Amino acid sequence: MANIIECRGVTKRYKDVRALDALDFSVPDNGGIVGLLGPNGSGKTTLIKLLAGLLTPTEGELRVGGYPIGVETKSIVSYLSDAYALNEGYTVTQELDYFQDFFVDFDREKAEQMIRELGVNEKQKVKTLSKGTKEKLALILTLSRNARLFILDEPIAGVDPAAREYILQKILSHKSVDSTILLSTHLISEIEEYFDYVLFLKEGKIVVEGGAEEIRQREGKTIDALFREVFRWM
Amino acid sequence: MDVMQDVTMEEKKISENESVEKATKKVALPFPKEDYKPNGKLKRVRGRVLKKLLKYEFKYILPALLACVGLLTVFAFFFGLETRVEMTDSNRGLYITAMLLYLFGNFAVLAVAIALPSERYAKNFFKGEGYVTFSIPATIEEHLLAKRITAITSYLIGSVAVALDFLLAVALSGEWWGIDSVGIQWTFEGVLVTLEVLAFAILGLVFLPTLIGAGECFVQKFSKKQQFLLGLGIVFGGSTLLEIVLVTFLSSDLFYFFALTTTRIHILVWLIILLETGLLALTLRYEYRYLKYKLNLK
């Protein structure tokens, strides 16, 4: 089985700060949910931005679906930033047009169905939507692609419990063997049971990597408990 | 023993290569054939992607710009008509208002033509929208080309509108003020001068948005807010510096050396064109490298 993500010696430096330090890991192309776990400042967002093609590594090689990061990988990666960014000046319909124009794998019907469920008027401008609705809309647009890899940066952080439930439900309903969902979080207990694979990131280095069940059995504890142990002094 | 070891090493190497091959097995991409060069590499600028980017650029720029152009035409119309009527004490206020509105219209059209593409550049690349912009499968070259084409078109629309509305006002006033036709003189000298004027015009049209774009990239180091204004500030600061250099040069002995004969003047003009082209290439390179390697959205 090929890997969906291949990371070899990847370092990212911001001036004197080493955000990622010679990372070596791979994520198998088995589908399912991959948890990228680590405390704030561990390098999760930097790694995600590298995978999404928003940053370039200082050293090393990073591949998604066999391609070096670039236009090719952007066509098979669906990315949701922690800012839940959208084109603020567009209406919801225009936002759908934009995604449909640029992403061949965008399933408009699916998106429209979810937007209807959400009760959003498609003629409404994105900037007039509430923060929670914007977050849900961004998630809907991201998940409405038939991408090979979904990258969700802290999708459940900073949202109210009802929105968190909605987001988790949408993510879980999207789980399949054909695509991998990589999501970063430090709220592990909320989602731990759904992880198929986990990566622990500490000070820019991978300290734990492997199948979630295998780790639970090997360590004799939950991923959440292991996380608390690994990051106890941070 | 050594031979056995070598064979084992060789087997290990083959097995490693196979695993790398397997690990890097490429998934199918949704790009059509025309996106690729004959050598199998993806083109840096793909027509279909550029068209889509331009569609969204123009959707943003054109409504506001055309509204300003429409308004200017109305102002030019009234200004042209009023010049047929003699100014008296009773119509002085109206007379001056129409003239001021016409002048303001000119300024607004040119300001909007320059400001809109620059503002869109900052919003689209450096604000939250940047996450969406740089997530779509488009190259930096495609993004930059779309922005440049839009900006140049915007400048052209603005300039042509100002010129046409001036002609409209003049025509309505009934006084052509002795405007003669301007034609190209088909002598070597005439063609050369025309080429020089064209080269300066094209360079200027490309240079201005490039300089504003590079300026907006440059100010990212200092501020995450008001990039658009800071970018314009860099452009006007740079222009002032250029004027100082120009004035110093014009008053120097070196300029008098060039000004002695027509041939030398042409040599000087082409040297300036070359210098400007070089500067343009450097500015473009800086802008491209910044967006590709340095930009880190917050």
Coordinates of C-alpha atoms in Angstrom, one line a residue:
Chain A
M1 CA 0.0 0.0 0.0
A2 CA 1.4 3.4 -1.0
N3 CA 1.6 6.3 1.4
I4 CA -0.6 9.4 1.0
I5 CA 2.0 11.5 2.9
E6 CA 5.7 11.1 2.7
C7 CA 7.9 13.4 4.7
R8 CA 11.7 13.1 4.6
G9 CA 14.0 15.3 6.6
V10 CA 11.6 18.3 6.5
T11 CA 12.8 21.4 8.4
K12 CA 11.1 24.7 8.5
R13 CA 12.9 27.7 10.0
Y14 CA 11.5 31.1 10.6
K15 CA 14.7 33.2 10.9
D16 CA 16.3 31.7 14.0
V17 CA 13.3 29.6 15.1
R18 CA 13.2 26.0 14.0
A19 CA 9.4 25.3 13.8
L20 CA 10.0 21.8 12.3
D21 CA 13.1 19.9 12.9
A22 CA 14.1 17.2 10.3
L23 CA 10.7 15.5 10.3
D24 CA 10.6 12.0 9.0
F25 CA 7.2 10.2 8.8
S26 CA 4.7 8.8 6.4
V27 CA 1.0 8.3 6.5
P28 CA -0.4 5.2 4.9
D29 CA -3.1 5.6 2.2
N30 CA -5.7 3.5 4.0
G31 CA -8.3 6.2 4.4
G32 CA -9.6 7.0 7.9
I33 CA -8.7 9.8 10.3
V34 CA -5.2 10.8 11.2
G35 CA -4.7 12.8 14.4
L36 CA -1.9 15.3 14.3
L37 CA -1.6 16.0 18.0
G38 CA 0.6 18.4 20.0
P39 CA 0.3 21.4 22.2
N40 CA 0.3 25.0 21.0
G41 CA 3.5 25.9 19.3
S42 CA 4.6 22.4 18.6
G43 CA 4.5 23.0 14.8
K44 CA 1.2 21.5 13.8
T45 CA 0.0 24.5 11.8
T46 CA 3.4 24.9 10.2
L47 CA 3.3 21.2 9.1
I48 CA -0.3 21.6 7.8
K49 CA 0.6 24.7 5.9
L50 CA 3.5 22.9 4.3
L51 CA 1.2 20.0 3.3
A52 CA -1.4 22.5 1.9
G53 CA 1.3 24.2 -0.1
L54 CA 1.0 27.5 1.7
L55 CA 4.6 27.4 2.9
T56 CA 7.8 26.0 1.5
P57 CA 10.1 23.8 3.6
T58 CA 13.6 25.2 4.3
E59 CA 15.0 21.7 3.9
G60 CA 13.8 18.2 3.0
E61 CA 11.2 16.6 0.8
L62 CA 7.5 16.4 1.3
R63 CA 5.1 14.5 -1.0
V64 CA 1.4 14.0 -1.1
G65 CA -0.1 11.3 -3.3
G66 CA 3.3 10.8 -4.8
Y67 CA 3.8 14.4 -5.9
P68 CA 6.0 17.1 -4.5
I69 CA 4.0 19.9 -2.9
G70 CA 2.6 22.2 -5.6
V71 CA -0.3 22.7 -8.0
E72 CA -0.6 18.9 -8.4
T73 CA -1.1 18.3 -4.7
K74 CA -3.5 21.2 -4.3
S75 CA -5.8 19.5 -6.7
I76 CA -6.0 16.4 -4.5
V77 CA -5.8 18.1 -1.1
S78 CA -8.8 19.8 0.5
Y79 CA -7.7 22.2 3.2
L80 CA -9.5 24.0 6.0
S81 CA -7.4 26.6 7.8
D82 CA -7.8 27.4 11.5
A83 CA -9.1 30.8 10.4
Y84 CA -12.0 29.2 8.5
A85 CA -11.1 31.5 5.6
L86 CA -13.6 32.3 2.9
N87 CA -13.9 34.9 0.2
E88 CA -15.7 37.4 2.4
G89 CA -17.1 39.6 -0.4
Y90 CA -18.9 36.8 -2.1
T91 CA -22.4 35.5 -1.6
V92 CA -22.8 31.8 -0.7
T93 CA -23.7 31.0 -4.3
Q94 CA -20.6 32.8 -5.6
E95 CA -18.5 30.9 -3.1
L96 CA -19.9 27.7 -4.5
D97 CA -19.2 28.9 -8.1
Y98 CA -15.6 29.6 -7.1
F99 CA -15.1 26.2 -5.6
Q100 CA -16.8 24.5 -8.6
D101 CA -14.6 26.5 -11.0
F102 CA -11.3 25.7 -9.4
F103 CA -11.8 22.2 -7.9
V104 CA -12.7 19.6 -10.4
D105 CA -13.6 17.2 -7.6
F106 CA -16.1 19.6 -6.0
D107 CA -19.5 18.1 -5.5
R108 CA -21.9 21.0 -5.8
E109 CA -25.0 19.1 -5.1
K110 CA -23.6 17.7 -1.9
A111 CA -22.6 21.2 -0.8
E112 CA -26.0 22.7 -1.6
Q113 CA -27.7 19.9 0.3
M114 CA -25.6 20.6 3.4
I115 CA -26.1 24.4 3.0
R116 CA -29.9 23.8 2.9
E117 CA -29.7 21.7 6.0
L118 CA -27.8 24.5 7.7
G119 CA -30.6 26.9 6.7
V120 CA -28.4 29.5 5.1
N121 CA -29.7 31.8 2.3
E122 CA -27.5 31.2 -0.7
K123 CA -27.9 34.9 -1.8
Q124 CA -26.5 36.1 1.5
K125 CA -23.0 37.6 1.6
V126 CA -20.4 35.6 3.5
K127 CA -19.3 38.6 5.5
T128 CA -22.8 39.0 6.9
L129 CA -23.0 35.4 8.3
S130 CA -22.4 34.8 11.9
K131 CA -19.0 33.4 13.0
G132 CA -20.4 30.0 13.7
T133 CA -22.2 29.8 10.3
K134 CA -19.1 30.9 8.5
E135 CA -17.2 28.1 10.2
K136 CA -19.8 25.6 9.2
L137 CA -19.9 26.9 5.6
A138 CA -16.1 26.7 5.3
L139 CA -16.3 23.1 6.6
I140 CA -19.1 22.2 4.2
L141 CA -17.1 23.6 1.2
T142 CA -14.0 21.7 2.3
L143 CA -15.8 18.4 2.8
S144 CA -17.8 18.7 -0.4
R145 CA -14.7 17.9 -2.4
N146 CA -13.9 14.3 -3.4
A147 CA -10.3 14.9 -2.4
R148 CA -7.7 12.2 -1.6
L149 CA -6.5 14.1 1.5
F150 CA -8.5 16.4 3.8
I151 CA -6.5 18.6 6.0
L152 CA -8.4 20.3 8.9
D153 CA -6.4 22.6 11.1
E154 CA -8.0 22.7 14.6
P155 CA -11.5 22.3 13.4
I156 CA -13.0 21.9 16.8
A157 CA -11.0 24.4 18.7
G158 CA -12.7 27.7 19.7
V159 CA -16.2 26.7 18.7
D160 CA -19.2 26.3 21.0
P161 CA -20.3 22.7 22.0
A162 CA -23.2 22.6 19.5
A163 CA -21.0 23.7 16.6
R164 CA -18.4 21.2 17.8
E165 CA -20.9 18.4 17.6
Y166 CA -22.0 19.5 14.2
I167 CA -18.4 19.6 12.9
L168 CA -17.5 16.2 14.4
Q169 CA -20.6 14.7 12.9
K170 CA -19.8 16.1 9.4
I171 CA -16.2 14.9 9.7
L172 CA -17.2 11.4 10.8
S173 CA -19.9 11.1 8.1
H174 CA -17.2 11.8 5.6
K175 CA -14.8 9.1 6.8
S176 CA -14.1 6.6 4.0
V177 CA -11.4 4.2 2.7
D178 CA -10.8 6.3 -0.4
S179 CA -9.7 9.4 1.4
T180 CA -7.6 10.3 4.4
I181 CA -8.6 13.0 6.9
L182 CA -5.7 14.6 8.7
L183 CA -6.8 16.8 11.6
S184 CA -4.9 18.7 14.2
T185 CA -6.2 19.2 17.6
H186 CA -5.2 19.3 21.3
L187 CA -8.8 18.4 22.3
I188 CA -8.1 14.7 22.1
S189 CA -10.7 13.2 24.4
E190 CA -13.5 14.6 22.2
I191 CA -12.3 12.6 19.1
E192 CA -9.8 10.0 20.3
E193 CA -12.1 7.0 19.6
Y194 CA -12.3 7.9 15.9
F195 CA -8.5 8.1 15.2
D196 CA -7.1 5.4 13.0
Y197 CA -3.6 6.8 13.0
V198 CA -1.8 9.4 15.2
L199 CA 1.2 11.6 15.0
F200 CA 2.5 13.4 18.2
L201 CA 4.4 16.5 17.4
K202 CA 6.6 18.0 20.1
E203 CA 8.9 21.0 19.6
G204 CA 8.9 20.4 15.8
K205 CA 9.7 16.7 16.0
I206 CA 7.5 13.6 15.7
V207 CA 7.7 11.7 19.0
V208 CA 5.0 9.2 18.6
E209 CA 3.7 7.8 15.3
G210 CA 1.5 4.8 14.4
G211 CA -1.9 3.2 14.3
A212 CA -4.1 4.4 17.1
E213 CA -5.2 0.9 18.2
E214 CA -1.6 -0.4 18.0
I215 CA -0.4 2.4 20.3
R216 CA -3.2 1.9 22.8
Q217 CA -2.3 -1.8 23.0
R218 CA 1.4 -1.2 23.2
E219 CA 1.2 1.6 25.8
G220 CA -1.7 0.1 27.7
K221 CA -3.5 3.5 27.8
T222 CA -5.7 5.8 25.8
I223 CA -4.2 8.3 23.3
D224 CA -5.4 11.1 25.5
A225 CA -3.6 9.6 28.6
L226 CA -0.4 9.1 26.5
F227 CA -0.7 12.7 25.2
R228 CA -0.9 14.0 28.8
E229 CA 2.1 11.9 29.7
V230 CA 4.2 13.0 26.8
F231 CA 3.4 16.7 27.1
R232 CA 3.2 16.8 30.9
W233 CA 5.9 19.4 31.4
M234 CA 5.0 21.6 28.5
Chain B
M1 CA 31.5 -14.4 2.2
D2 CA 32.1 -10.9 0.8
V3 CA 30.3 -11.9 -2.4
M4 CA 27.3 -13.1 -0.3
Q5 CA 27.3 -9.9 1.7
D6 CA 27.4 -7.9 -1.6
V7 CA 24.4 -9.9 -2.9
T8 CA 22.5 -9.3 0.3
M9 CA 23.3 -5.6 0.2
E10 CA 22.2 -5.5 -3.4
E11 CA 18.9 -7.3 -2.6
K12 CA 18.3 -4.8 0.3
K13 CA 18.9 -1.9 -2.1
I14 CA 16.5 -3.2 -4.6
S15 CA 13.9 -3.9 -1.9
E16 CA 14.4 -0.3 -0.6
N17 CA 14.0 1.1 -4.1
E18 CA 10.8 -0.9 -4.6
S19 CA 9.4 0.4 -1.3
V20 CA 10.3 4.0 -2.3
E21 CA 8.6 3.4 -5.7
K22 CA 5.6 2.0 -3.9
A23 CA 5.6 4.7 -1.3
T24 CA 5.7 7.4 -3.9
K25 CA 3.1 5.8 -6.2
K26 CA 1.3 8.7 -7.8
V27 CA -2.4 9.1 -7.6
A28 CA -4.4 10.2 -10.7
L29 CA -4.7 14.0 -11.2
P30 CA -7.8 15.8 -12.5
F31 CA -5.8 17.9 -15.1
P32 CA -6.6 17.8 -18.8
K33 CA -3.9 16.9 -21.4
E34 CA -3.6 20.5 -22.5
D35 CA -2.2 21.5 -19.1
Y36 CA 1.0 19.6 -19.8
K37 CA 4.1 20.4 -21.9
P38 CA 5.3 17.8 -24.4
N39 CA 8.0 16.7 -21.9
G40 CA 5.2 15.7 -19.5
K41 CA 5.6 18.6 -17.0
L42 CA 2.8 20.8 -16.0
K43 CA 2.7 24.2 -17.7
R44 CA 3.4 27.2 -15.5
V45 CA 0.6 29.2 -17.1
R46 CA -2.5 27.3 -18.2
G47 CA -4.9 29.2 -20.4
R48 CA -8.0 27.6 -18.8
V49 CA -6.9 28.5 -15.2
L50 CA -5.9 32.0 -16.2
K51 CA -9.3 32.6 -17.8
K52 CA -11.0 31.5 -14.6
L53 CA -8.8 33.7 -12.4
L54 CA -9.4 36.7 -14.7
K55 CA -13.2 36.1 -14.5
Y56 CA -13.1 36.6 -10.7
E57 CA -10.6 39.6 -11.0
F58 CA -12.8 41.4 -13.4
K59 CA -16.0 40.6 -11.5
Y60 CA -14.4 42.5 -8.6
I61 CA -12.9 45.4 -10.5
L62 CA -15.3 46.3 -13.3
P63 CA -18.6 47.2 -11.5
A64 CA -17.0 50.0 -9.4
L65 CA -14.7 51.2 -12.2
L66 CA -17.5 51.3 -14.8
A67 CA -19.8 53.1 -12.4
C68 CA -17.1 55.8 -12.0
V69 CA -16.6 56.0 -15.7
G70 CA -20.3 56.4 -16.2
L71 CA -20.4 59.2 -13.6
L72 CA -17.5 60.9 -15.3
T73 CA -19.3 60.8 -18.7
V74 CA -22.3 62.4 -17.1
F75 CA -20.1 65.2 -15.6
A76 CA -18.3 65.6 -18.9
F77 CA -21.6 65.9 -20.7
F78 CA -22.9 68.7 -18.4
F79 CA -19.5 70.4 -18.3
G80 CA -19.3 70.4 -22.1
L81 CA -22.9 71.8 -22.4
E82 CA -22.4 74.5 -19.8
T83 CA -19.4 76.0 -21.7
R84 CA -21.9 77.0 -24.5
V85 CA -23.6 79.3 -22.0
E86 CA -21.9 82.4 -20.8
M87 CA -21.1 82.5 -17.1
T88 CA -23.2 85.1 -15.3
D89 CA -23.8 86.0 -11.6
S90 CA -26.9 83.9 -11.6
N91 CA -25.4 80.7 -12.9
R92 CA -21.9 81.1 -11.4
G93 CA -22.5 78.5 -8.7
L94 CA -23.8 75.9 -11.1
Y95 CA -21.0 76.7 -13.5
I96 CA -18.3 76.2 -11.0
T97 CA -20.0 73.1 -9.5
A98 CA -20.2 71.4 -12.9
M99 CA -16.5 72.2 -13.6
L100 CA -15.4 70.9 -10.2
L101 CA -17.5 67.7 -10.6
Y102 CA -15.9 67.1 -13.9
L103 CA -12.4 67.6 -12.5
F104 CA -13.3 65.4 -9.5
G105 CA -14.7 62.7 -11.9
N106 CA -11.3 62.6 -13.7
F107 CA -9.5 62.2 -10.4
A108 CA -11.9 59.6 -9.1
V109 CA -11.7 57.4 -12.3
L110 CA -7.9 57.4 -12.3
A111 CA -7.7 56.8 -8.5
V112 CA -10.2 54.0 -8.7
A113 CA -8.4 52.5 -11.7
I114 CA -5.2 52.3 -9.7
A115 CA -6.5 51.6 -6.3
L116 CA -9.0 48.8 -7.0
P117 CA -6.5 46.2 -8.4
S118 CA -4.0 47.1 -5.7
E119 CA -6.6 46.7 -2.9
R120 CA -7.7 43.4 -4.4
Y121 CA -4.1 42.3 -4.5
A122 CA -3.7 42.9 -0.8
K123 CA -7.0 41.4 0.2
N124 CA -6.7 38.4 -2.0
F125 CA -3.1 37.5 -1.1
F126 CA -2.4 38.7 2.4
K127 CA -5.7 38.7 4.3
G128 CA -7.9 35.6 5.3
E129 CA -8.8 35.2 1.6
G130 CA -5.2 34.3 1.0
Y131 CA -5.9 30.8 2.5
V132 CA -8.5 30.2 -0.2
T133 CA -6.5 31.9 -3.0
F134 CA -3.3 29.8 -2.4
S135 CA -5.3 26.6 -1.8
I136 CA -6.6 26.5 -5.4
P137 CA -4.5 24.5 -7.9
A138 CA -3.1 27.6 -9.6
T139 CA 0.6 28.5 -10.0
I140 CA 2.1 31.7 -8.6
E141 CA 2.7 32.7 -12.2
E142 CA -1.0 32.3 -13.0
H143 CA -2.0 34.3 -10.0
L144 CA 0.5 37.1 -10.8
L145 CA -0.4 37.2 -14.5
A146 CA -4.1 37.5 -13.7
K147 CA -3.4 40.3 -11.3
R148 CA -1.2 42.1 -13.8
I149 CA -3.6 41.8 -16.8
T150 CA -6.5 43.1 -14.6
A151 CA -4.5 46.1 -13.3
I152 CA -3.2 47.0 -16.8
T153 CA -6.8 46.7 -18.2
S154 CA -8.1 48.8 -15.3
Y155 CA -5.5 51.6 -16.0
L156 CA -6.3 51.5 -19.7
I157 CA -10.0 51.8 -19.1
G158 CA -9.4 54.7 -16.7
S159 CA -7.1 56.5 -19.1
V160 CA -9.2 56.0 -22.2
A161 CA -12.3 57.1 -20.3
V162 CA -10.6 60.3 -19.2
A163 CA -9.4 61.0 -22.7
L164 CA -12.8 60.2 -24.4
D165 CA -14.7 62.2 -21.8
F166 CA -12.4 65.1 -22.4
L167 CA -13.1 64.9 -26.2
L168 CA -16.9 64.6 -25.4
A169 CA -16.7 67.8 -23.3
V170 CA -14.8 69.6 -26.0
A171 CA -17.1 68.4 -28.7
L172 CA -20.2 69.5 -26.8
S173 CA -18.6 72.9 -26.1
G174 CA -18.3 73.5 -29.8
E175 CA -14.7 74.6 -29.6
W176 CA -12.1 72.2 -30.7
W177 CA -9.3 74.5 -29.5
G178 CA -7.3 73.8 -32.5
I179 CA -6.6 70.1 -31.8
D180 CA -4.7 68.8 -34.8
S181 CA -4.5 65.2 -35.8
V182 CA -1.4 63.4 -34.4
G183 CA 0.2 61.0 -36.9
I184 CA 3.3 59.0 -37.2
Q185 CA 5.9 60.4 -39.5
W186 CA 7.2 57.5 -41.5
T187 CA 10.8 58.5 -41.4
F188 CA 13.5 56.6 -39.5
E189 CA 13.5 59.3 -36.9
G190 CA 9.7 59.3 -36.6
V191 CA 9.5 55.5 -36.3
L192 CA 12.2 55.4 -33.7
V193 CA 10.5 58.1 -31.6
T194 CA 7.2 56.2 -31.9
L195 CA 8.9 53.0 -30.8
E196 CA 10.5 54.8 -27.8
V197 CA 7.2 56.3 -26.8
L198 CA 5.5 52.9 -27.1
A199 CA 8.3 51.1 -25.1
F200 CA 7.9 53.7 -22.3
A201 CA 4.2 53.4 -22.3
I202 CA 4.2 49.5 -22.2
L203 CA 7.0 49.5 -19.5
G204 CA 5.1 52.1 -17.5
L205 CA 1.8 50.1 -17.7
V206 CA 3.5 46.9 -16.5
F207 CA 5.9 48.6 -14.1
L208 CA 3.3 50.4 -12.0
P209 CA 1.2 47.4 -10.9
T210 CA 4.4 45.4 -10.4
L211 CA 5.9 48.0 -8.2
I212 CA 2.7 48.3 -6.2
G213 CA 2.5 44.5 -5.8
A214 CA 6.2 44.2 -4.8
G215 CA 5.7 47.2 -2.4
E216 CA 2.8 45.4 -0.8
C217 CA 4.9 42.2 -0.4
F218 CA 7.8 44.3 1.0
V219 CA 5.7 46.0 3.7
Q220 CA 4.5 42.6 5.0
K221 CA 7.7 42.6 7.1
F222 CA 6.6 45.8 8.9
S223 CA 2.9 45.7 9.1
K224 CA 0.0 43.2 8.6
K225 CA -2.4 46.1 8.3
Q226 CA -2.8 48.8 5.6
Q227 CA -0.6 46.9 3.2
F228 CA -2.4 48.6 0.3
L229 CA -1.6 52.1 1.6
L230 CA 2.0 51.2 2.6
G231 CA 2.4 49.6 -0.9
L232 CA 1.3 52.9 -2.5
G233 CA 3.6 54.7 -0.1
I234 CA 6.5 52.7 -1.4
V235 CA 5.6 53.4 -5.0
F236 CA 5.4 57.2 -4.4
G237 CA 8.6 57.1 -2.2
G238 CA 10.3 55.3 -5.0
S239 CA 9.0 57.7 -7.7
T240 CA 10.3 60.7 -5.6
L241 CA 13.7 59.1 -5.3
L242 CA 13.7 58.4 -9.1
E243 CA 12.9 62.0 -9.8
I244 CA 15.8 63.2 -7.6
V245 CA 18.1 60.9 -9.5
L246 CA 16.7 62.2 -12.8
V247 CA 17.0 65.8 -11.9
T248 CA 20.6 65.2 -10.7
F249 CA 21.4 63.5 -14.0
L250 CA 19.7 66.2 -16.1
S251 CA 21.9 68.9 -14.5
S252 CA 25.1 66.8 -14.8
D253 CA 27.8 67.0 -17.4
L254 CA 27.0 63.4 -18.4
F255 CA 23.5 64.5 -19.7
Y256 CA 25.1 67.3 -21.7
F257 CA 27.4 64.8 -23.3
F258 CA 24.3 62.8 -24.4
A259 CA 22.3 65.9 -25.4
L260 CA 24.9 67.0 -28.0
T261 CA 23.6 64.9 -30.9
T262 CA 20.3 63.2 -31.8
T263 CA 22.0 59.8 -32.0
R264 CA 23.3 60.2 -28.5
I265 CA 19.8 61.2 -27.2
H266 CA 18.4 58.0 -28.7
I267 CA 21.2 55.9 -27.2
L268 CA 20.4 57.5 -23.8
V269 CA 16.7 56.8 -24.3
W270 CA 17.4 53.1 -25.1
L271 CA 19.7 52.8 -22.1
I272 CA 16.9 54.1 -19.9
I273 CA 14.5 51.6 -21.5
L274 CA 17.0 48.8 -20.8
L275 CA 17.6 50.0 -17.3
E276 CA 13.8 50.1 -16.6
T277 CA 13.4 46.6 -18.1
G278 CA 16.1 45.3 -15.8
L279 CA 14.5 47.0 -12.8
L280 CA 11.1 45.5 -13.8
A281 CA 12.6 42.0 -14.1
L282 CA 14.2 42.4 -10.6
T283 CA 11.0 43.7 -9.1
L284 CA 9.0 40.8 -10.6
R285 CA 11.5 38.3 -9.4
Y286 CA 11.3 39.7 -5.9
E287 CA 7.5 39.6 -5.9
Y288 CA 7.4 36.1 -7.3
R289 CA 9.9 34.8 -4.7
Y290 CA 8.2 36.5 -1.9
L291 CA 4.8 34.9 -2.7
K292 CA 6.3 31.5 -3.4
Y293 CA 8.8 31.1 -0.6
K294 CA 8.3 33.8 2.0
L295 CA 4.7 34.5 2.5
N296 CA 3.3 33.1 5.7
L297 CA -0.4 33.9 6.2
K298 CA -1.6 34.6 9.7

